[in-house]
């Protein structure tokens, strides 16, 4: 187990170096996911890396996908992720990667009843309409 952990940390370091050179490297993101799937990483640190990478490029679809996997593995509360997407969308309404990720989160949110679900959908539709009619530079 110790050997696997050490090698996993080394692989993550190589992947991180690759991502610094090309933050949209599909192969580097996929390798990180493979290492994570073998229990060789601190998921809190991995989520922090995703946050940092998305601060640098909010439209990095590969990082958004990786974040989704890390959130599932770590048990991060889905409400926190929903709030995170709200912040990223408010920074840039045309961030389609954030919108896509948000669309996968929305059905996972807890709702007390059908009325609460309907209210959430109405609020989402209002946000979408605002985004549709707002220039990203506004």
Coordinates of N, CA and C in Angstrom, one line a residue:
X1 N 0.8 -1.2 0.0 CA 0.0 0.0 0.0 C 0.9 1.3 0.0
X2 N 1.9 1.3 0.8 CA 2.8 2.4 0.9 C 3.4 2.7 -0.5
X3 N 3.9 1.7 -1.1 CA 4.5 1.8 -2.5 C 3.5 2.4 -3.5
X4 N 2.3 1.9 -3.4 CA 1.3 2.4 -4.4 C 1.0 3.9 -4.1
X5 N 1.0 4.3 -2.8 CA 0.7 5.7 -2.5 C 1.8 6.6 -2.9
X6 N 3.1 6.1 -2.7 CA 4.2 6.9 -3.2 C 4.2 7.1 -4.7
X7 N 4.0 6.0 -5.4 CA 4.0 6.1 -6.8 C 2.8 6.9 -7.3
X8 N 1.7 6.8 -6.6 CA 0.5 7.6 -7.0 C 0.8 9.1 -6.8
X9 N 1.5 9.5 -5.7 CA 1.9 10.9 -5.5 C 2.9 11.3 -6.6
X10 N 3.8 10.5 -7.0 CA 4.7 10.8 -8.0 C 4.0 11.0 -9.4
X11 N 3.0 10.2 -9.7 CA 2.3 10.3 -10.9 C 1.5 11.6 -10.9
X12 N 0.9 11.9 -9.8 CA 0.1 13.2 -9.7 C 1.0 14.4 -9.9
X13 N 2.3 14.3 -9.4 CA 3.2 15.4 -9.6 C 3.6 15.6 -11.0
X14 N 3.7 14.5 -11.8 CA 4.0 14.5 -13.2 C 2.8 15.1 -13.9
X15 N 1.6 14.6 -13.6 CA 0.4 15.2 -14.2 C 0.2 16.7 -13.9
X16 N 0.5 17.1 -12.7 CA 0.4 18.5 -12.4 C 1.4 19.3 -13.3
X17 N 2.6 18.8 -13.4 CA 3.6 19.5 -14.3 C 3.0 19.6 -15.7
X18 N 2.4 18.5 -16.2 CA 1.9 18.5 -17.6 C 0.7 19.5 -17.7
X19 N -0.1 19.6 -16.6 CA -1.2 20.5 -16.7 C -0.7 22.0 -16.6
X20 N 0.4 22.2 -16.0 CA 1.0 23.6 -16.0 C 1.4 24.0 -17.4
X21 N 1.9 23.0 -18.1 CA 2.3 23.2 -19.5 C 1.1 23.3 -20.4
X22 N 0.1 22.5 -20.2 CA -1.2 22.5 -21.0 C -2.3 22.1 -20.1
X23 N -3.0 23.1 -19.6 CA -4.1 22.9 -18.7 C -5.3 22.2 -19.2
X24 N -5.3 21.9 -20.5 CA -6.4 21.2 -21.2 C -6.0 19.9 -21.7
X25 N -4.9 19.3 -21.1 CA -4.4 18.0 -21.6 C -5.3 16.9 -21.1
X26 N -6.1 16.4 -22.1 CA -7.0 15.3 -21.8 C -6.3 14.1 -21.1
X27 N -5.1 13.8 -21.6 CA -4.3 12.6 -21.0 C -3.9 12.9 -19.6
X28 N -3.5 14.1 -19.2 CA -3.1 14.4 -17.9 C -4.3 14.3 -16.9
X29 N -5.5 14.8 -17.3 CA -6.7 14.8 -16.5 C -7.1 13.3 -16.3
X30 N -7.1 12.6 -17.4 CA -7.5 11.2 -17.3 C -6.6 10.4 -16.4
X31 N -5.3 10.6 -16.5 CA -4.3 9.9 -15.6 C -4.6 10.3 -14.1
X32 N -4.9 11.5 -13.9 CA -5.2 11.9 -12.5 C -6.4 11.2 -12.0
X33 N -7.4 11.0 -12.9 CA -8.6 10.3 -12.5 C -8.3 8.8 -12.2
X34 N -7.4 8.2 -13.0 CA -7.0 6.9 -12.8 C -6.3 6.7 -11.4
X35 N -5.4 7.6 -11.1 CA -4.7 7.6 -9.8 C -5.7 7.7 -8.7
X36 N -6.6 8.6 -8.8 CA -7.6 8.8 -7.8 C -8.5 7.6 -7.6
X37 N -8.8 6.9 -8.7 CA -9.6 5.7 -8.6 C -8.9 4.6 -7.8
X38 N -7.6 4.7 -7.7 CA -6.8 3.7 -7.0 C -6.5 4.2 -5.5
X39 N -7.2 5.2 -5.1 CA -7.0 5.7 -3.7 C -5.7 6.3 -3.4
X40 N -5.1 6.9 -4.4 CA -3.7 7.4 -4.1 C -3.6 9.0 -4.1
X41 N -4.6 9.6 -3.5 CA -4.6 11.1 -3.4 C -5.4 11.6 -2.3
X42 N -5.1 12.8 -1.9 CA -5.9 13.5 -0.9 C -7.0 14.2 -1.7
X43 N -8.2 13.9 -1.5 CA -9.3 14.4 -2.3 C -9.6 15.9 -2.0
X44 N -9.3 16.3 -0.8 CA -9.4 17.7 -0.4 C -8.4 18.6 -1.2
X45 N -7.2 18.0 -1.3 CA -6.2 18.7 -2.1 C -6.5 18.7 -3.6
X46 N -7.1 17.6 -4.1 CA -7.5 17.5 -5.5 C -8.6 18.5 -5.8
X47 N -9.5 18.7 -4.9 CA -10.6 19.7 -5.1 C -10.0 21.1 -5.1
X48 N -9.1 21.3 -4.3 CA -8.4 22.6 -4.2 C -7.7 22.9 -5.6
X49 N -7.1 21.9 -6.1 CA -6.4 22.0 -7.4 C -7.4 22.4 -8.5
X50 N -8.5 21.7 -8.5 CA -9.6 22.0 -9.5 C -10.0 23.5 -9.3
X51 N -10.2 23.9 -8.1 CA -10.6 25.3 -7.9 C -9.6 26.3 -8.4
X52 N -8.4 26.0 -8.2 CA -7.3 26.8 -8.6 C -7.2 26.9 -10.2
X53 N -7.3 25.7 -10.8 CA -7.3 25.6 -12.2 C -8.5 26.3 -12.9
X54 N -9.7 26.2 -12.2 CA -10.8 26.9 -12.8 C -10.8 28.4 -12.5
X55 N -10.0 28.8 -11.5 CA -9.8 30.3 -11.4 C -9.0 30.8 -12.5
X56 N -8.0 30.0 -13.0 CA -7.2 30.4 -14.1 C -7.9 30.3 -15.5
X57 N -8.8 29.3 -15.6 CA -9.6 29.2 -16.9 C -10.9 28.6 -16.5
X58 N -11.9 29.4 -16.4 CA -13.2 29.0 -15.9 C -13.9 28.1 -17.0
X59 N -13.4 28.0 -18.2 CA -14.1 27.3 -19.2 C -13.4 25.9 -19.5
X60 N -12.5 25.5 -18.6 CA -11.8 24.3 -18.9 C -12.7 23.1 -18.6
X61 N -13.3 22.6 -19.7 CA -14.2 21.5 -19.6 C -13.6 20.2 -18.9
X62 N -12.3 20.0 -19.2 CA -11.7 18.8 -18.7 C -11.6 18.9 -17.1
X63 N -11.3 20.1 -16.7 CA -11.2 20.3 -15.2 C -12.6 20.2 -14.6
X64 N -13.6 20.8 -15.2 CA -15.0 20.6 -14.7 C -15.3 19.2 -14.6
X65 N -15.0 18.4 -15.6 CA -15.3 16.9 -15.5 C -14.6 16.3 -14.4
X66 N -13.3 16.6 -14.2 CA -12.5 16.0 -13.2 C -13.1 16.5 -11.8
X67 N -13.5 17.7 -11.7 CA -14.1 18.2 -10.4 C -15.3 17.4 -10.1
X68 N -16.2 17.1 -11.1 CA -17.3 16.3 -10.9 C -17.0 14.9 -10.2
X69 N -16.0 14.3 -10.7 CA -15.5 13.0 -10.2 C -15.0 13.1 -8.8
X70 N -14.2 14.2 -8.6 CA -13.6 14.4 -7.2 C -14.7 14.6 -6.2
X71 N -15.7 15.4 -6.6 CA -16.8 15.7 -5.7 C -17.6 14.5 -5.4
X72 N -17.8 13.6 -6.4 CA -18.5 12.3 -6.1 C -17.7 11.5 -5.1
X73 N -16.4 11.4 -5.4 CA -15.5 10.5 -4.6 C -15.4 11.0 -3.2
X74 N -15.4 12.4 -3.0 CA -15.1 13.0 -1.7 C -16.3 13.1 -0.9
X75 N -17.5 13.0 -1.5 CA -18.7 13.3 -0.7 C -19.0 14.7 -0.4
X76 N -18.4 15.6 -1.2 CA -18.6 17.0 -1.0 C -20.1 17.3 -1.2
X77 N -20.7 18.1 -0.3 CA -22.2 18.3 -0.3 C -22.5 19.0 -1.7
X78 N -23.6 18.5 -2.3 CA -24.0 18.9 -3.6 C -24.4 20.4 -3.6
X79 N -24.9 20.8 -2.5 CA -25.3 22.2 -2.3 C -24.1 23.1 -2.5
X80 N -23.0 22.7 -1.9 CA -21.8 23.5 -2.0 C -21.3 23.6 -3.5
X81 N -21.5 22.5 -4.2 CA -21.1 22.6 -5.7 C -22.1 23.4 -6.5
X82 N -23.3 23.4 -6.1 CA -24.3 24.2 -6.8 C -24.0 25.7 -6.6
X83 N -23.6 26.1 -5.3 CA -23.2 27.4 -5.0 C -21.9 27.8 -5.8
X84 N -21.0 26.9 -5.9 CA -19.8 27.1 -6.6 C -20.1 27.4 -8.1
X85 N -21.0 26.7 -8.7 CA -21.3 26.9 -10.1 C -22.0 28.3 -10.2
X86 N -22.8 28.6 -9.3 CA -23.5 30.0 -9.3 C -22.4 31.1 -9.3
X87 N -21.4 31.0 -8.5 CA -20.3 32.0 -8.5 C -19.6 32.0 -9.8
X88 N -19.3 30.9 -10.4 CA -18.6 30.9 -11.7 C -19.5 31.4 -12.8
X89 N -20.8 31.1 -12.8 CA -21.7 31.7 -13.8 C -21.8 33.2 -13.6
X90 N -21.9 33.6 -12.4 CA -22.0 35.1 -12.2 C -20.8 35.8 -12.7
X91 N -19.6 35.2 -12.6 CA -18.4 35.8 -13.1 C -18.4 35.9 -14.6
X92 N -19.1 34.9 -15.3 CA -19.1 34.9 -16.8 C -20.3 34.1 -17.2
X93 N -21.4 34.8 -17.6 CA -22.6 34.1 -18.0 C -22.4 33.2 -19.2
X94 N -21.4 33.4 -20.0 CA -21.2 32.5 -21.2 C -20.3 31.3 -20.9
X95 N -20.1 31.0 -19.6 CA -19.3 29.8 -19.2 C -20.1 28.5 -19.4
X96 N -20.1 28.0 -20.6 CA -20.9 26.8 -20.9 C -20.5 25.6 -20.1
X97 N -19.3 25.5 -19.8 CA -18.8 24.4 -19.0 C -19.4 24.4 -17.6
X98 N -19.5 25.6 -17.0 CA -20.2 25.7 -15.7 C -21.7 25.4 -15.8
X99 N -22.3 25.9 -16.9 CA -23.7 25.6 -17.1 C -24.0 24.1 -17.2
X100 N -23.1 23.5 -18.0 CA -23.3 22.0 -18.2 C -23.2 21.3 -16.8
X101 N -22.1 21.6 -16.1 CA -21.9 21.0 -14.8 C -23.1 21.2 -13.9
X102 N -23.6 22.4 -13.9 CA -24.7 22.8 -13.1 C -26.0 22.0 -13.5
X103 N -26.1 21.7 -14.7 CA -27.3 20.9 -15.2 C -27.2 19.5 -14.7
X104 N -26.0 19.0 -14.4 CA -25.9 17.6 -13.8 C -26.2 17.7 -12.3
X105 N -26.0 18.8 -11.7 CA -26.1 19.0 -10.2 C -27.6 19.2 -9.8
X106 N -28.3 20.0 -10.6 CA -29.6 20.4 -10.3 C -30.6 19.2 -9.9
X107 N -30.6 18.1 -10.7 CA -31.5 17.0 -10.3 C -31.1 16.3 -9.0
X108 N -29.8 16.6 -8.5 CA -29.3 15.9 -7.3 C -29.7 16.7 -6.0
X109 N -30.1 17.9 -6.2 CA -30.4 18.8 -5.0 C -31.6 18.2 -4.3
X110 N -31.6 18.3 -3.0 CA -32.7 17.9 -2.2 C -33.9 18.9 -2.3
X111 N -35.1 18.4 -2.4 CA -36.3 19.2 -2.5 C -37.3 18.6 -1.5
X112 N -37.9 19.5 -0.8 CA -38.9 19.1 0.2 C -40.2 18.5 -0.4
X113 N -40.5 19.1 -1.6 CA -41.8 18.7 -2.2 C -41.8 19.2 -3.7
X114 N -42.8 18.9 -4.4 CA -42.9 19.3 -5.8 C -42.9 20.8 -6.0
X115 N -43.5 21.5 -5.0 CA -43.5 23.0 -5.1 C -42.1 23.6 -5.0
X116 N -41.3 23.0 -4.1 CA -39.9 23.4 -4.0 C -39.1 23.2 -5.3
X117 N -39.4 22.0 -5.9 CA -38.7 21.7 -7.2 C -39.2 22.7 -8.3
X118 N -40.5 23.0 -8.3 CA -41.0 23.9 -9.3 C -40.4 25.3 -9.1
X119 N -40.2 25.7 -7.8 CA -39.6 27.0 -7.5 C -38.2 27.1 -8.0
X120 N -37.4 26.0 -7.7 CA -36.0 25.9 -8.2 C -35.9 26.0 -9.7
X121 N -36.8 25.3 -10.4 CA -36.8 25.3 -11.8 C -37.1 26.7 -12.3
X122 N -38.0 27.4 -11.7 CA -38.4 28.8 -12.1 C -37.2 29.7 -11.9
X123 N -36.5 29.5 -10.8 CA -35.3 30.4 -10.5 C -34.2 30.1 -11.5
X124 N -34.1 28.8 -11.9 CA -33.1 28.5 -12.9 C -33.4 29.1 -14.2
X125 N -34.7 29.0 -14.6 CA -35.1 29.6 -15.9 C -34.9 31.1 -15.9
X126 N -35.1 31.7 -14.8 CA -34.8 33.2 -14.7 C -33.3 33.4 -14.9
X127 N -32.5 32.7 -14.3 CA -31.0 32.8 -14.4 C -30.6 32.6 -15.9
X128 N -31.2 31.6 -16.5 CA -30.9 31.3 -17.9 C -31.3 32.4 -18.8
X129 N -32.5 33.0 -18.5 CA -33.0 34.1 -19.3 C -32.1 35.3 -19.1
X130 N -31.6 35.6 -17.9 CA -30.7 36.7 -17.7 C -29.4 36.5 -18.5
X131 N -28.9 35.3 -18.4 CA -27.7 34.9 -19.2 C -27.9 35.1 -20.7
X132 N -29.0 34.7 -21.2 CA -29.3 34.8 -22.6 C -29.3 36.2 -23.1
X133 N -29.8 37.1 -22.2 CA -30.0 38.5 -22.7 C -28.9 39.5 -22.2
X134 N -27.8 38.9 -21.6 CA -26.8 39.7 -21.0 C -25.5 39.4 -21.7
X135 N -24.8 40.5 -22.1 CA -23.4 40.3 -22.7 C -22.5 40.0 -21.6
X136 N -21.5 39.1 -21.9 CA -20.5 38.7 -20.8 C -19.7 39.9 -20.3
X137 N -19.6 40.9 -21.1 CA -18.8 42.1 -20.6 C -19.6 43.0 -19.7
X138 N -20.9 42.8 -19.6 CA -21.7 43.6 -18.7 C -21.4 43.4 -17.2

